[in-house]
Coordinates of C-alpha atoms in Angstrom, one line a residue:
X13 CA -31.0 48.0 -6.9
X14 CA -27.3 47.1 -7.9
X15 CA -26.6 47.5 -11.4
X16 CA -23.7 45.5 -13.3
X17 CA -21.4 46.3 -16.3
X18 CA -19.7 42.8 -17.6
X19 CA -16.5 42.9 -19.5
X20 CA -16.3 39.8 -22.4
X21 CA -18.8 37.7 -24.1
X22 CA -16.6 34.5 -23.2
X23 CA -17.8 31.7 -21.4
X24 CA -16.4 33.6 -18.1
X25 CA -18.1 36.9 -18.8
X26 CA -21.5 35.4 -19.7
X27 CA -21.8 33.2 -16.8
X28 CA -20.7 36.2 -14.3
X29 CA -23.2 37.7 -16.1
X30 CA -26.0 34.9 -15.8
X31 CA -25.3 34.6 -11.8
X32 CA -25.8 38.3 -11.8
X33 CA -29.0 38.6 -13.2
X34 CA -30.4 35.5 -11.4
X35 CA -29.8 37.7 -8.5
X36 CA -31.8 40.3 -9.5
X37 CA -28.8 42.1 -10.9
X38 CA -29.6 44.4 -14.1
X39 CA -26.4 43.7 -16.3
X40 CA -24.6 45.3 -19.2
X41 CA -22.3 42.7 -21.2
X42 CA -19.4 44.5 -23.1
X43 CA -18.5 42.3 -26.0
X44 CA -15.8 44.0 -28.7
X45 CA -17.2 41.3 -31.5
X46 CA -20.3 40.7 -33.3
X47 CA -21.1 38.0 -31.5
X48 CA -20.2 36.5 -28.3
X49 CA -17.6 33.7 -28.0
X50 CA -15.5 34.3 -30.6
X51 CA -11.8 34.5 -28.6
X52 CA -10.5 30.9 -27.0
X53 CA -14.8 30.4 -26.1
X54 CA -15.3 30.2 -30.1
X55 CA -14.1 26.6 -30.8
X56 CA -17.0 24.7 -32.4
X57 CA -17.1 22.5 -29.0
X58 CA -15.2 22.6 -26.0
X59 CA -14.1 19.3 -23.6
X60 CA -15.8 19.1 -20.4
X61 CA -14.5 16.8 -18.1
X62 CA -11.7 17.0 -14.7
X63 CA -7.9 16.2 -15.0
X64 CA -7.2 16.4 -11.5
X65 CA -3.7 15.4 -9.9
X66 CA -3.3 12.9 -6.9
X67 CA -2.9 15.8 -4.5
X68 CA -5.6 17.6 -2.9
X69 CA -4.5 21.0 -4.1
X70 CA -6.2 24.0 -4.9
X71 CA -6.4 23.0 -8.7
X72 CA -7.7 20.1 -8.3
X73 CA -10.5 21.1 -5.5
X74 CA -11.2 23.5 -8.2
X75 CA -11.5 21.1 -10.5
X76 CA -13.4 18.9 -8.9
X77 CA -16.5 21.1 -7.6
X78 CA -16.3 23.1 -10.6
X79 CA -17.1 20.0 -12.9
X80 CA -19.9 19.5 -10.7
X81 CA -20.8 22.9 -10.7
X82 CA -20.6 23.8 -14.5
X83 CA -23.0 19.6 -15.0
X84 CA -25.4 21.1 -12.7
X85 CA -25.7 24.6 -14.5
X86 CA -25.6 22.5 -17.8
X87 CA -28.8 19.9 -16.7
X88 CA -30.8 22.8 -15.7
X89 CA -30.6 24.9 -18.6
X90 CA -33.5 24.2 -21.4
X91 CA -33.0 22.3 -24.1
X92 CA -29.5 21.8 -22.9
X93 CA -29.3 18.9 -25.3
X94 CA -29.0 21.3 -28.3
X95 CA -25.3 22.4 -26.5
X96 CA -24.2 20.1 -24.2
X97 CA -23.5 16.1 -25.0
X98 CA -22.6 14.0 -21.9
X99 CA -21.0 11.5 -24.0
X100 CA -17.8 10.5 -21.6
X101 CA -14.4 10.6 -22.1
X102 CA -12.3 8.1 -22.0
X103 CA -8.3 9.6 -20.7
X104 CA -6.1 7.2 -21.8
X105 CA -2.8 5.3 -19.8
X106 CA -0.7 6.6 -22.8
X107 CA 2.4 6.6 -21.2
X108 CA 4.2 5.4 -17.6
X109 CA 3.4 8.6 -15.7
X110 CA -0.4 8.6 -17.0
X111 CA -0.3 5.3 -16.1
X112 CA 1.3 6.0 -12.5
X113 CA -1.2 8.8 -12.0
X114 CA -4.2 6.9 -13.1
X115 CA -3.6 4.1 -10.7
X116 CA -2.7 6.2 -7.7
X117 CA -6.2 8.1 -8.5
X118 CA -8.0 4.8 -8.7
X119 CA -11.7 4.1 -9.3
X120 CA -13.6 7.4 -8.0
X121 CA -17.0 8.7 -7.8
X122 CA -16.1 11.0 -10.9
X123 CA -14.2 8.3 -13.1
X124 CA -13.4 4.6 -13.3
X125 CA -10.2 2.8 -14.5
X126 CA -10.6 0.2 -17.4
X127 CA -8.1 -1.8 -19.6
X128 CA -8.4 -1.7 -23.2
X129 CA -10.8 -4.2 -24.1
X130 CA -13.7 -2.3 -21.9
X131 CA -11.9 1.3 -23.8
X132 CA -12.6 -0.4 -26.8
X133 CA -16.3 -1.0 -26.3
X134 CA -16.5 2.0 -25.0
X135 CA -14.8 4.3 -27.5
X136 CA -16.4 2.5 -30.7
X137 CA -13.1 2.1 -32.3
X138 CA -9.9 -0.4 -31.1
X139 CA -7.7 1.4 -28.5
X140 CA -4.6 -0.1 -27.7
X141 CA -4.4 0.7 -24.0
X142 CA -6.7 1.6 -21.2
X143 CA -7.2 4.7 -18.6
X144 CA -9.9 6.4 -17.0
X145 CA -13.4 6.8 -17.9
X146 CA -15.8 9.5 -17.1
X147 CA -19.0 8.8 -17.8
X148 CA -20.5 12.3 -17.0
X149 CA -18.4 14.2 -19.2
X150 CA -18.6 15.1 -22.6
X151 CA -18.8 18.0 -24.7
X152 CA -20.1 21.1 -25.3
X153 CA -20.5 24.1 -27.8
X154 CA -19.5 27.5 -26.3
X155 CA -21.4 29.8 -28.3
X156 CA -24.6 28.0 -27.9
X157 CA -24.2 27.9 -24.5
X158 CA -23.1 31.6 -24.1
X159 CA -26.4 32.6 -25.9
X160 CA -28.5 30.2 -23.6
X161 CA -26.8 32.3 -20.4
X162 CA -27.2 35.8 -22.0
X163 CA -30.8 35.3 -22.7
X164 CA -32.2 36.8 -19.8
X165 CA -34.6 40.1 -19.5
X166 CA -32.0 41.8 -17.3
X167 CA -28.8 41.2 -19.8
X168 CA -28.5 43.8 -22.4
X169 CA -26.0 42.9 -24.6
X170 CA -23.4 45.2 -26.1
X171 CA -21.7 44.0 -29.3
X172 CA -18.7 45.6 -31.2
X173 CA -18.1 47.5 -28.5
X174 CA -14.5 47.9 -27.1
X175 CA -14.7 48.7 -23.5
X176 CA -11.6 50.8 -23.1
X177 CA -11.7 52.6 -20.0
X178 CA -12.7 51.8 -16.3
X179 CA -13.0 55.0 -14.0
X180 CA -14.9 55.7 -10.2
X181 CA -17.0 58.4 -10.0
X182 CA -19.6 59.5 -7.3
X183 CA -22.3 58.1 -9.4
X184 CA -20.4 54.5 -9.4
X185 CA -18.1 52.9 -12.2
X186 CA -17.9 54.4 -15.7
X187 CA -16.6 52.1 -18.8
X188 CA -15.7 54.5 -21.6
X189 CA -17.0 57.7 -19.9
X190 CA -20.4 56.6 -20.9
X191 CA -22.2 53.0 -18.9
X192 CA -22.4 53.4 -15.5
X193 CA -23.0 51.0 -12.8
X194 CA -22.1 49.8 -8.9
X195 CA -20.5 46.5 -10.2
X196 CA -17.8 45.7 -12.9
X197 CA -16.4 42.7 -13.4
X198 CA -13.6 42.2 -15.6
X199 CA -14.3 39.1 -18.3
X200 CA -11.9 40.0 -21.2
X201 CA -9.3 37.0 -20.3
X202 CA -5.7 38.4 -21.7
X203 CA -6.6 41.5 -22.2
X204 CA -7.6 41.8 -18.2
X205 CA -4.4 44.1 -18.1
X206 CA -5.2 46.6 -20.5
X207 CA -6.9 48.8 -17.9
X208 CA -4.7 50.5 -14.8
X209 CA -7.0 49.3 -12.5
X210 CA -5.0 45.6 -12.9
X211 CA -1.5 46.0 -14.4
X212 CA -0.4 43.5 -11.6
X213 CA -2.2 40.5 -13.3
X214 CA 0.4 37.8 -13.6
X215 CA -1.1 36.1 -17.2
X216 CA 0.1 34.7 -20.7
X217 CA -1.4 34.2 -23.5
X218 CA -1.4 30.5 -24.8
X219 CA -1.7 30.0 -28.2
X220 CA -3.6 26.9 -29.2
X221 CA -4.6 25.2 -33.0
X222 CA -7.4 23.0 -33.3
X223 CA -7.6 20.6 -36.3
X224 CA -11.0 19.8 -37.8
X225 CA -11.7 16.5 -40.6
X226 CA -14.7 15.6 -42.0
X227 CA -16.1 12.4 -40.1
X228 CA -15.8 9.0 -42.3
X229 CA -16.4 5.6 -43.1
X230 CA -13.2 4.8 -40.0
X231 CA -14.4 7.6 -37.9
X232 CA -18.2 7.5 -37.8
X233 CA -18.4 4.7 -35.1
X234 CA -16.2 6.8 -32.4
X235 CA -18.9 7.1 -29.6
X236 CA -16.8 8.9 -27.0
X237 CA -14.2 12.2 -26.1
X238 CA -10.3 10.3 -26.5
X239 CA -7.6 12.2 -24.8
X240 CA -4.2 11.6 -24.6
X241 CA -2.1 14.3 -24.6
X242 CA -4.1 15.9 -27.1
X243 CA -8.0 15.0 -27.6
X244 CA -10.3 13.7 -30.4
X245 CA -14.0 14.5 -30.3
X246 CA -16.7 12.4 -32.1
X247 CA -17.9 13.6 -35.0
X248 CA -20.5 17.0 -34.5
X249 CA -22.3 18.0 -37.2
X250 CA -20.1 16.0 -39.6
X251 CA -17.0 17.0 -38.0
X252 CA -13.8 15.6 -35.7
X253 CA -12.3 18.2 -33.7
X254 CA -8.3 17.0 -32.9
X255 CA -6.3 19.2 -30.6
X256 CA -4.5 20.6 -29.3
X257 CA -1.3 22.6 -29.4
X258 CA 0.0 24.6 -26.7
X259 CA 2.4 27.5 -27.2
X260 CA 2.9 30.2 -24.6
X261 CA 3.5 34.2 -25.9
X262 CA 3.6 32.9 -29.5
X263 CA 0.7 35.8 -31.1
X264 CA 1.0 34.4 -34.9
X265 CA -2.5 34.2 -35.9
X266 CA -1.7 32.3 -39.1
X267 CA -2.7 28.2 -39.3
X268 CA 0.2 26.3 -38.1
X269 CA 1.7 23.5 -40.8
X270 CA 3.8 22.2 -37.8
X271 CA 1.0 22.6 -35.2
X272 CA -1.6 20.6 -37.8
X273 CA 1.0 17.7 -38.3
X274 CA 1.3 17.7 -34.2
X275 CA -2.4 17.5 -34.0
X276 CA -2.4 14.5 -36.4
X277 CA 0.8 12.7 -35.0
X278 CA -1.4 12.5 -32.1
X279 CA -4.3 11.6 -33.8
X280 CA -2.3 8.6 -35.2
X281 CA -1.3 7.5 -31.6
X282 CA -4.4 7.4 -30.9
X283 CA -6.2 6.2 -34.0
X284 CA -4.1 4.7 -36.7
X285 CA -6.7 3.5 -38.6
X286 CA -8.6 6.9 -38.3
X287 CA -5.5 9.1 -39.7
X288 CA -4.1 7.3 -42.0
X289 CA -6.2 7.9 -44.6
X290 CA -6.3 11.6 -43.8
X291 CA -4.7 13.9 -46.5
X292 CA -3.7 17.1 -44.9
X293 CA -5.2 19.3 -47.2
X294 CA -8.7 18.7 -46.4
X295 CA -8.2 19.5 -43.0
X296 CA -9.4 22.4 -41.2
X297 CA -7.9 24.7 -38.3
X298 CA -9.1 27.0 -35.7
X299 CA -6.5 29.6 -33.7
X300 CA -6.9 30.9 -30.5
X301 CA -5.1 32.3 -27.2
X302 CA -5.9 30.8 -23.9
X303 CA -5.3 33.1 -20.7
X304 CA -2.6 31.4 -18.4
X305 CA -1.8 32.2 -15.0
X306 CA 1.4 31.7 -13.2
X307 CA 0.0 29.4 -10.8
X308 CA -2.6 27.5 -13.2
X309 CA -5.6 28.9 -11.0
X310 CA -7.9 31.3 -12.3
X311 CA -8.3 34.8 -11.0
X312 CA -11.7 35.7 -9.6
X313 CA -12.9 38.0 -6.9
X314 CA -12.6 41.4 -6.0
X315 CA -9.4 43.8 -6.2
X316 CA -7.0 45.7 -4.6
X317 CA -6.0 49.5 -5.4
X318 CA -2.0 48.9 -6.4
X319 CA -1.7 52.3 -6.0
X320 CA -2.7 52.5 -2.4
X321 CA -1.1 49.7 -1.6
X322 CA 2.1 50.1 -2.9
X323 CA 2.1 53.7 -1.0
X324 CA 1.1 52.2 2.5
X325 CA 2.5 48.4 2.5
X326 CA 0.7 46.3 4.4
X327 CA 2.2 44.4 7.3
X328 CA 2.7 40.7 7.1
X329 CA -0.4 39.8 9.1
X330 CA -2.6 42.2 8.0
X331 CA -6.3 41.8 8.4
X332 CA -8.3 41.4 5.3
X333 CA -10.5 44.2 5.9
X334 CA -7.7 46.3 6.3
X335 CA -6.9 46.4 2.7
X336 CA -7.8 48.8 -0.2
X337 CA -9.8 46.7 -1.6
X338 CA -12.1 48.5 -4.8
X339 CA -15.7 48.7 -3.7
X340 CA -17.5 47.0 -6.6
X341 CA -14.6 46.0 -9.2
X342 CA -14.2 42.2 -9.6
X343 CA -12.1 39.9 -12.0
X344 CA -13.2 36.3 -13.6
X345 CA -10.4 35.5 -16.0
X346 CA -6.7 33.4 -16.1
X347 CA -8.9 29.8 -16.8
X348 CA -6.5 28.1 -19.6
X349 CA -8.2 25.2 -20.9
X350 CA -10.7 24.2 -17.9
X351 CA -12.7 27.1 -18.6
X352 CA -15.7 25.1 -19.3
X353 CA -15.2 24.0 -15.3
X354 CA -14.0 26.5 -13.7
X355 CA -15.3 29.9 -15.2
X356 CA -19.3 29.3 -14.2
X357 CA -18.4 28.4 -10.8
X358 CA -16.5 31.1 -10.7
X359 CA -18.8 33.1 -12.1
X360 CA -21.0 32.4 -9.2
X361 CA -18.2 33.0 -6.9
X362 CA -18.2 36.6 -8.3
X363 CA -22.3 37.0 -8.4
X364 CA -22.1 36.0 -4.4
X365 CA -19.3 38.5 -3.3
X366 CA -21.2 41.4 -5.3
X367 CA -24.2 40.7 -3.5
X368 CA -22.7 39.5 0.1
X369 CA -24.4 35.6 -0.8
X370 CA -23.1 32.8 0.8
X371 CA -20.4 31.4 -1.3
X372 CA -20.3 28.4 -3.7
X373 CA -16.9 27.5 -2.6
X374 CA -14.9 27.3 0.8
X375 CA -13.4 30.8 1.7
X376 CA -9.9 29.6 2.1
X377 CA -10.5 28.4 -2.2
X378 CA -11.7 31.1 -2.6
X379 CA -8.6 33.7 -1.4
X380 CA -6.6 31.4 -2.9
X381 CA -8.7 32.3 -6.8
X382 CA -8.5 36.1 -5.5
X383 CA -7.2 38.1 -8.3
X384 CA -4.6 40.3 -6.3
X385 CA -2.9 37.3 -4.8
X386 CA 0.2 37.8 -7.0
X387 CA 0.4 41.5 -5.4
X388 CA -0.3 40.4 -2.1
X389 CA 2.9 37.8 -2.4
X390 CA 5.3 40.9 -3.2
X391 CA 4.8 42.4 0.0
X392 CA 5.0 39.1 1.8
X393 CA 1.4 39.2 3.0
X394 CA 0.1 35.1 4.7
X395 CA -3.3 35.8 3.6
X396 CA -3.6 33.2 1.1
X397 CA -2.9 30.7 3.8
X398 CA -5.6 31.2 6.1
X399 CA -8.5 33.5 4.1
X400 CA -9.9 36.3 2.9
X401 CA -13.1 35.6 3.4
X402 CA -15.0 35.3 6.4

C-alpha cells in the first residue's frame, strides 16, 4: 500500500489529502501551525462562485469544472450546512467593461443576467445597477471545511511542525530526515520554493486585507454575496466581511489604514446606505498572502528533476515519458483567490496521477496546471500544447 506525506493544512493541502485517503491512501498532513487554515485559507469565510472570461481558455475551463467540482465535494460532505451557504452572488455591471463582459457572457447554465430592480430583490438592500447572478454560489468557511476533509481514519495530522526538508532515499521520500512515504505532495502555497526540489516555481505572493463590521440595523436585510471589484458578504455570525485589497510582493503584515479606507470606498459604491454610518474604528481586519502564478493557473501535478534536465535539454518535441520526471513528488499550489474552486479539483487531479486513476479533468488541462510548465517553456519544449497525459 502507497503511503502519503502532505505538505500544508490549506484548503489545497487538505483536499490532496482527502482524495488521497478516499483512495485508500494512508496520509501524513504537515501543518507548521496549530491549527490548520491559518495562512490565505484562514479568512472567517471564503467566496465561492466562477468569474470566468468570454474566452474559452484554460482559466476559465478551470473555472468552470472546478466550481462544479468543489459544489459537488461541498453537497456530499455531512452537515455541510454548518460550513458552506449557497446563498448566491450577485456580480455587479459596475462599470462599461463589466458591463461588456457580462453581456457577451449572457444568460448561462451557471449565472443569469438581471437589471437592478430584480438585484434589488435579490440582494435585500437597493442596488443601483444590475449584473450576473449565481444562484449556486455562496460562501464558505475554510477552517470548518479543512477539519471536515482531515477527519478521516487514514489522515494523521501533524501540527506545529515545519516541514523543512524533502530528500529520496531507497526507502521512498523523507521530510525532515524523519516521515517517510512513496508520495509527497507539496501544499505549502508561497512557500512551494523553499525546498530545491522546485526553485523553478514562477509565484508571488499577494497580499490581501479583509475588513470586518459588525452587521446592523442597514445591513441585516443583505441576503446575498455583492461583488464588484471588491465583495461584501452577508452578515455570519454577526459579521460583514468587505474585501478586498490586492498588492503583489508587499510582506507588511501590519493592518493597512489605506487598504481599510479602499475596502470601505468600495463598500460605499456598493452600499451607501450601509457605509455611511460606519466609523472606522470599529472595524476589523484580517492580513494574508495569496500565492500568484505568472499565468493565473494553478500548479498541480507531478515534477521534473531541474537538475537533470538542465544537464541533458530536452529536444523540442520530446516525448513526455522521456522526461525526468520525480517518481512520487507532486505539487497543488499557485491558486490566488479561486482557491475555493480550483484547489479540490485539483486536489483530485493529484490523488488520480498518484494512483494511475482516471482523471477528473481533460489531459490537455491538465499539462497545461502541470507544475514544471514554466521550466519546460525555457528550453522551448510544445508539450503544453498537445499533452502530457495520455
Amino acid at each position: 500500500m502507497k503511503t502519503a506525506i502532505v505538505i500544508g493544512g490549506g484548503i489545497a493541502g487538505c483536499s490532496t489529502a482527502y482524495f488521497l485517503s478516499q483512495r485508500g491512501v494512508p496520509v501524513t498532513l504537515v501543518e507548521r501551525h496549530e491549527n490548520l487554515a491559518q495562512e490565505a485559507s484562514g479568512n472567517p469565510i471564503a467566496v465561492l462562485y466562477p468569474k470566468f472570461s468570454t474566452k474559452p481558455d484554460a482559466s476559465t475551463l478551470l473555472a468552470l469544472q472546478g466550481f462544479e467540482f468543489t459544489l459537488n465535494l461541498l453537497k456530499n460532505l455531512p452537515n455541510s450546512t454548518d460550513f458552506f451557504n449557497a446563498c448566491g452572488i450577485i456580480q455587479l455591471a459596475f462599470n462599461a467593461r463589466e458591463q461588456a463582459r457580462q453581456l457577451a457572457l449572457g444568460d448561462n447554465q451557471y449565472a443569469k443576467l438581471i437589471d437592478a430592480n430584480a438585484a434589488t430583490k435579490i440582494a435585500g438592500i437597493v442596488l443601483k445597477t444590475g449584473g450576473l447572478y449565481f444562484p449556486q454560489a455562496g460562501w464558505v468557511k475554510p477552517q470548518a471545511l479543512c477539519e471536515k476533509l482531515c477527519n478521516h481514519a487514514l489522515i494523521t495530522k501533524m501540527t506545529s511542525t515545519s516541514a523543512l526538508t524533502i530528500k529520496k532515499s531507497e526507502l521512498g521520500w523523507q521530510v525532515n530526515d524523519v516521515l517517510l512515504a512513496d508520495i509527497v505532495v507539496i501544499c505549502n502555497a508561497n512557500d512551494v520554493q523553499q525546498f530545491a526540489q522546485y526553485r523553478s516555481a514562477k509565484i508571488t505572493p499577494m497580499r490581501g486585507q479583509v475588513n470586518f463590521f459588525a452587521e446592523n440595523a442597514q445591513s441585516k436585510n443583505i441576503k446575498t454575496i455583492i461583488c464588484s471589484d471588491h465583495y461584501l458578504s452577508p452578515a455570519v455570525a454577526g459579521w460583514h466581511a468587505i474585501g478586498t485589497s490586492y498588492a503583489p510582493n508587499d510582506l507588511n503584515q501590519n493592518i493597512s489604514e489605506s487598504d481599510t479606507r479602499e475596502n470601505l470606498n468600495a463598500l460605499r459604491k456598493m452600499a451607501p446606505e450601509i457605509a455611511e454610518g460606519l466609523a472606522i474604528d470599529t472595524i476589523k481586519s484580517r492580513v494574508a498572502w495569496r500565492s500568484q502564478t505568472l499565468d493565473y493557473i494553478p500548479l498541480a501535478g507531478r515534477l521534473i528533476n531541474e537538475e537533470i534536465l538542465r544537464n541533458n535539454p530536452p529536444r523540442f518535441n520530446v516525448n513526455p515519458a522521456d522526461l525526468p520526471w520525480y517518481d512520487g513528488l507532486y505539487v497543488n499550489a499557485g491558486h490566488g483567490s479561486k482557491g475555493m474552486i480550483t484547489a479540490p479539483i485539483c486536489g483530485e487531479l493529484i490523488a488520480s496521477l498518484a494512483t494511475n486513476s482516471d482523471l477528473p479533468i481533460e489531459p490537455k488541462l491538465a499539462s497545461k496546471l502541470n507544475p514544471s510548465r514554466f521550466l519546460l517553456r525555457e528550453f522551448g519544449a510544445k508539450l503544453l500544447a498537445n499533452s502530457l497525459y495520455k
